[in-house]
Amino acid sequence: MNEILGIILAAIISWFNFVLIDTWMGLPESPGVKGAEIIGRSIQKRGGNLAGGFFQGNIVCSPDASAGTLLASIACFTIGTPEGGLIAAVLVYFGNRLCADPGYAGTTGALSITAIIYLTSFIGFKPEFFIVGMVLAILTIQGLYQTGASRLLGKLAQKMGRYTKIS
Amino acid sequence: MIIHANVFSYFIALAAALILSLVLRLPLLPDKPMRNSWTISAVFPTAVLSVGFYAMAYELGYHGYLVALITGIITALFAKFILEKVVPRPEGEESHE
Amino acid sequence: MLIEILGIIVIIMALRTLLAQNREERLLCLNVIGFSMSAIIGLYIQTPFGAIIAITFFVTSTLSSNAIAYSLGRVKEEIMVK
Amino acid sequence: MYLDFINLTTVSAALTLIGAVGIIALAKPLDKVIMFALLQGGFIGMIVAAKYLDVAMAAAIFDPISILILLIGIIKINEVRKKNQESQEEGNLA
């Protein structure tokens, strides 16, 4: 498979993977730690959405499904396809508990991306496509245009019924 | 599609951890608002931990069904007695200063 | 090819961290650097210990940005000595 | 081609240089701490590029401890300065 096309497809797949799992696990609902609330208020002051700001703050302050996706891809690339993802899930769980978070989102993301890598390896995807694709996906949320990304995340949270109750 | 012989070892580890943790009176599922409860239950994290620990033992060179069984038993005991002390739940905002 | 893409992302994000307007934007850009540096480490060291180092580096960098974000709320306005 | 020039060594060196410029140029203490975290990422990248993996592991574990000690110092000294300012204003009023 062509390398550039594979990277772009992997970026789209991992974007949907971690955004859907994070929203379903209730990241936009409430700030888990105190630092996430400050980042959300700052995003709102600059013209963004509060729920999307909480989402971005929670990603900064503890390893969530985004970290699970990236680390499981790295471990699948270096260790081997089914075993690496399972080892990464255990290590992400302990890292989550160190950062004062229950740890559901991280392990779910790691296990689901392991299944996706195993299934798409039959049609020619390699795990390194998913590593670069995950970095591109996190760049579109945290790096390029933060207030627009927070508005998009807020709209998605409203559609999935996980909108924040704090005003 | 080829089913690895290794898959049965993962199932043995998972089943051993689940059954022993139910015998040890851990609850099957976490409390009801499931995405922000802190209770240690049988499905999460004991099953995930058992599969992950067996993957570690497999990578270190120990194969076989007996290794899977021992890994499951050790994981259930670990989750029941030691895990609460290794990763304690935070009391308030002051705990992660 | 893979490492070059990630390297360009890292340098652009570092320049943006240096030139950002306020402090929370800096913190978000720092998070992207943590992601892509651990990806480069995993791609460069292709052994199982490389994966362990990448996971450790990512978790500790998240821990430090957690502490920074907590103390951003604690220190409202900084008093500096002239 | 210029694309050959980008590898782990040059990227980490650039990251360390940008972090050093940020520590010198920015004024407030918390900005300095953020740029210091950036410098540590570049530092670990340089160690990994030379394949000293055990040193990289130790450096990655000890990084947040140093940042925590710096942050505790900044919080304490800020409280002391605030209290000092208030007492000075009271003295001026009296």
PDB file of C-alpha atoms in Angstrom, chain A residues 3-4 7 34-35 38-39 42 46 59-63 66-67 70-71 74 77-79 91 95 99 128 131-132 135-136 138-139 142-144 146, chain C residues 1-2 5-6 9 13 16 22 24-25 27-29 31-32 35-36 38-39 42-43 45-48 51 55 58-59 62-63 65-66 69-70 73:
ATOM      1  CA  GLU A   3       2.703   5.096   2.397  1.00  0.00           C
ATOM      2  CA  ILE A   4       1.131   8.556   2.318  1.00  0.00           C
ATOM      3  CA  ILE A   7      -0.907   7.404   6.928  1.00  0.00           C
ATOM      4  CA  LYS A  34      -8.376  20.934  39.041  1.00  0.00           C
ATOM      5  CA  GLY A  35      -6.000  21.827  36.238  1.00  0.00           C
ATOM      6  CA  ILE A  38      -8.534  26.180  34.444  1.00  0.00           C
ATOM      7  CA  ILE A  39      -7.724  25.190  30.857  1.00  0.00           C
ATOM      8  CA  SER A  42      -9.283  29.844  29.477  1.00  0.00           C
ATOM      9  CA  ARG A  46     -10.873  33.067  24.191  1.00  0.00           C
ATOM     10  CA  ILE A  59      -6.314  15.101  27.694  1.00  0.00           C
ATOM     11  CA  VAL A  60      -3.481  17.334  28.937  1.00  0.00           C
ATOM     12  CA  CYS A  61      -3.805  16.363  32.591  1.00  0.00           C
ATOM     13  CA  SER A  62      -4.018  12.560  32.429  1.00  0.00           C
ATOM     14  CA  PRO A  63      -3.334   9.851  29.830  1.00  0.00           C
ATOM     15  CA  SER A  66      -5.494   9.273  23.048  1.00  0.00           C
ATOM     16  CA  ALA A  67      -2.486   8.089  25.054  1.00  0.00           C
ATOM     17  CA  LEU A  70      -0.528   6.016  20.719  1.00  0.00           C
ATOM     18  CA  LEU A  71       1.206   3.751  23.236  1.00  0.00           C
ATOM     19  CA  ILE A  74       4.118   1.866  19.613  1.00  0.00           C
ATOM     20  CA  PHE A  77       5.232  -1.917  16.408  1.00  0.00           C
ATOM     21  CA  THR A  78       8.144  -2.902  18.647  1.00  0.00           C
ATOM     22  CA  ILE A  79       6.949  -5.986  20.537  1.00  0.00           C
ATOM     23  CA  LEU A  91       1.042   0.175  31.840  1.00  0.00           C
ATOM     24  CA  GLY A  95      -0.129   5.603  34.672  1.00  0.00           C
ATOM     25  CA  CYS A  99      -2.531  10.878  37.704  1.00  0.00           C
ATOM     26  CA  GLU A 128       3.839   2.485  12.161  1.00  0.00           C
ATOM     27  CA  ILE A 131       1.802   5.916  15.188  1.00  0.00           C
ATOM     28  CA  VAL A 132       2.212   8.809  12.724  1.00  0.00           C
ATOM     29  CA  VAL A 135       0.259  12.246  16.145  1.00  0.00           C
ATOM     30  CA  LEU A 136      -1.453  13.932  13.185  1.00  0.00           C
ATOM     31  CA  ILE A 138      -3.757  14.923  18.148  1.00  0.00           C
ATOM     32  CA  LEU A 139      -2.218  17.826  16.196  1.00  0.00           C
ATOM     33  CA  GLN A 142      -4.501  20.471  20.404  1.00  0.00           C
ATOM     34  CA  GLY A 143      -2.123  22.195  18.034  1.00  0.00           C
ATOM     35  CA  LEU A 144      -3.490  24.040  15.053  1.00  0.00           C
ATOM     36  CA  GLN A 146      -7.788  25.308  19.453  1.00  0.00           C
TER      37      GLN A 146
ATOM     38  CA  MET C   1      10.007   9.283   5.846  1.00  0.00           C
ATOM     39  CA  LEU C   2       8.092   8.679   9.092  1.00  0.00           C
ATOM     40  CA  ILE C   5       7.170  14.082   9.311  1.00  0.00           C
ATOM     41  CA  LEU C   6       7.247  13.842  13.106  1.00  0.00           C
ATOM     42  CA  ILE C   9       5.734  18.681  13.633  1.00  0.00           C
ATOM     43  CA  MET C  13       5.112  23.123  17.821  1.00  0.00           C
ATOM     44  CA  ARG C  16       4.606  27.963  18.592  1.00  0.00           C
ATOM     45  CA  ASN C  22      -1.056  33.100  26.966  1.00  0.00           C
ATOM     46  CA  GLU C  24      -2.740  27.680  28.626  1.00  0.00           C
ATOM     47  CA  GLU C  25      -2.041  27.692  24.893  1.00  0.00           C
ATOM     48  CA  LEU C  27       0.514  23.978  27.858  1.00  0.00           C
ATOM     49  CA  LEU C  28      -1.590  22.499  25.041  1.00  0.00           C
ATOM     50  CA  CYS C  29       1.277  22.815  22.561  1.00  0.00           C
ATOM     51  CA  ASN C  31       1.311  18.157  25.148  1.00  0.00           C
ATOM     52  CA  VAL C  32       1.711  17.677  21.373  1.00  0.00           C
ATOM     53  CA  PHE C  35       3.129  12.798  22.061  1.00  0.00           C
ATOM     54  CA  SER C  36       5.452  13.183  19.094  1.00  0.00           C
ATOM     55  CA  SER C  38       7.589   9.458  22.451  1.00  0.00           C
ATOM     56  CA  ALA C  39       6.518   8.404  18.925  1.00  0.00           C
ATOM     57  CA  GLY C  42       9.498   4.292  19.638  1.00  0.00           C
ATOM     58  CA  LEU C  43      10.310   4.490  15.926  1.00  0.00           C
ATOM     59  CA  ILE C  45      14.696   2.216  19.032  1.00  0.00           C
ATOM     60  CA  GLN C  46      13.045  -0.848  17.503  1.00  0.00           C
ATOM     61  CA  THR C  47      13.380  -3.196  20.487  1.00  0.00           C
ATOM     62  CA  PRO C  48      10.948  -3.944  23.378  1.00  0.00           C
ATOM     63  CA  ALA C  51       8.573   0.727  23.927  1.00  0.00           C
ATOM     64  CA  ILE C  55       5.644   4.650  27.732  1.00  0.00           C
ATOM     65  CA  PHE C  58       4.925   9.806  28.096  1.00  0.00           C
ATOM     66  CA  VAL C  59       3.488   9.070  31.539  1.00  0.00           C
ATOM     67  CA  THR C  62       1.886  13.950  31.539  1.00  0.00           C
ATOM     68  CA  LEU C  63       2.510  13.914  35.297  1.00  0.00           C
ATOM     69  CA  SER C  65       2.075  18.917  32.965  1.00  0.00           C
ATOM     70  CA  ASN C  66      -0.609  17.855  35.472  1.00  0.00           C
ATOM     71  CA  ALA C  69      -1.762  22.945  35.358  1.00  0.00           C
ATOM     72  CA  TYR C  70      -2.624  22.509  39.039  1.00  0.00           C
ATOM     73  CA  GLY C  73      -4.808  27.721  39.363  1.00  0.00           C
TER      74      GLY C  73
END
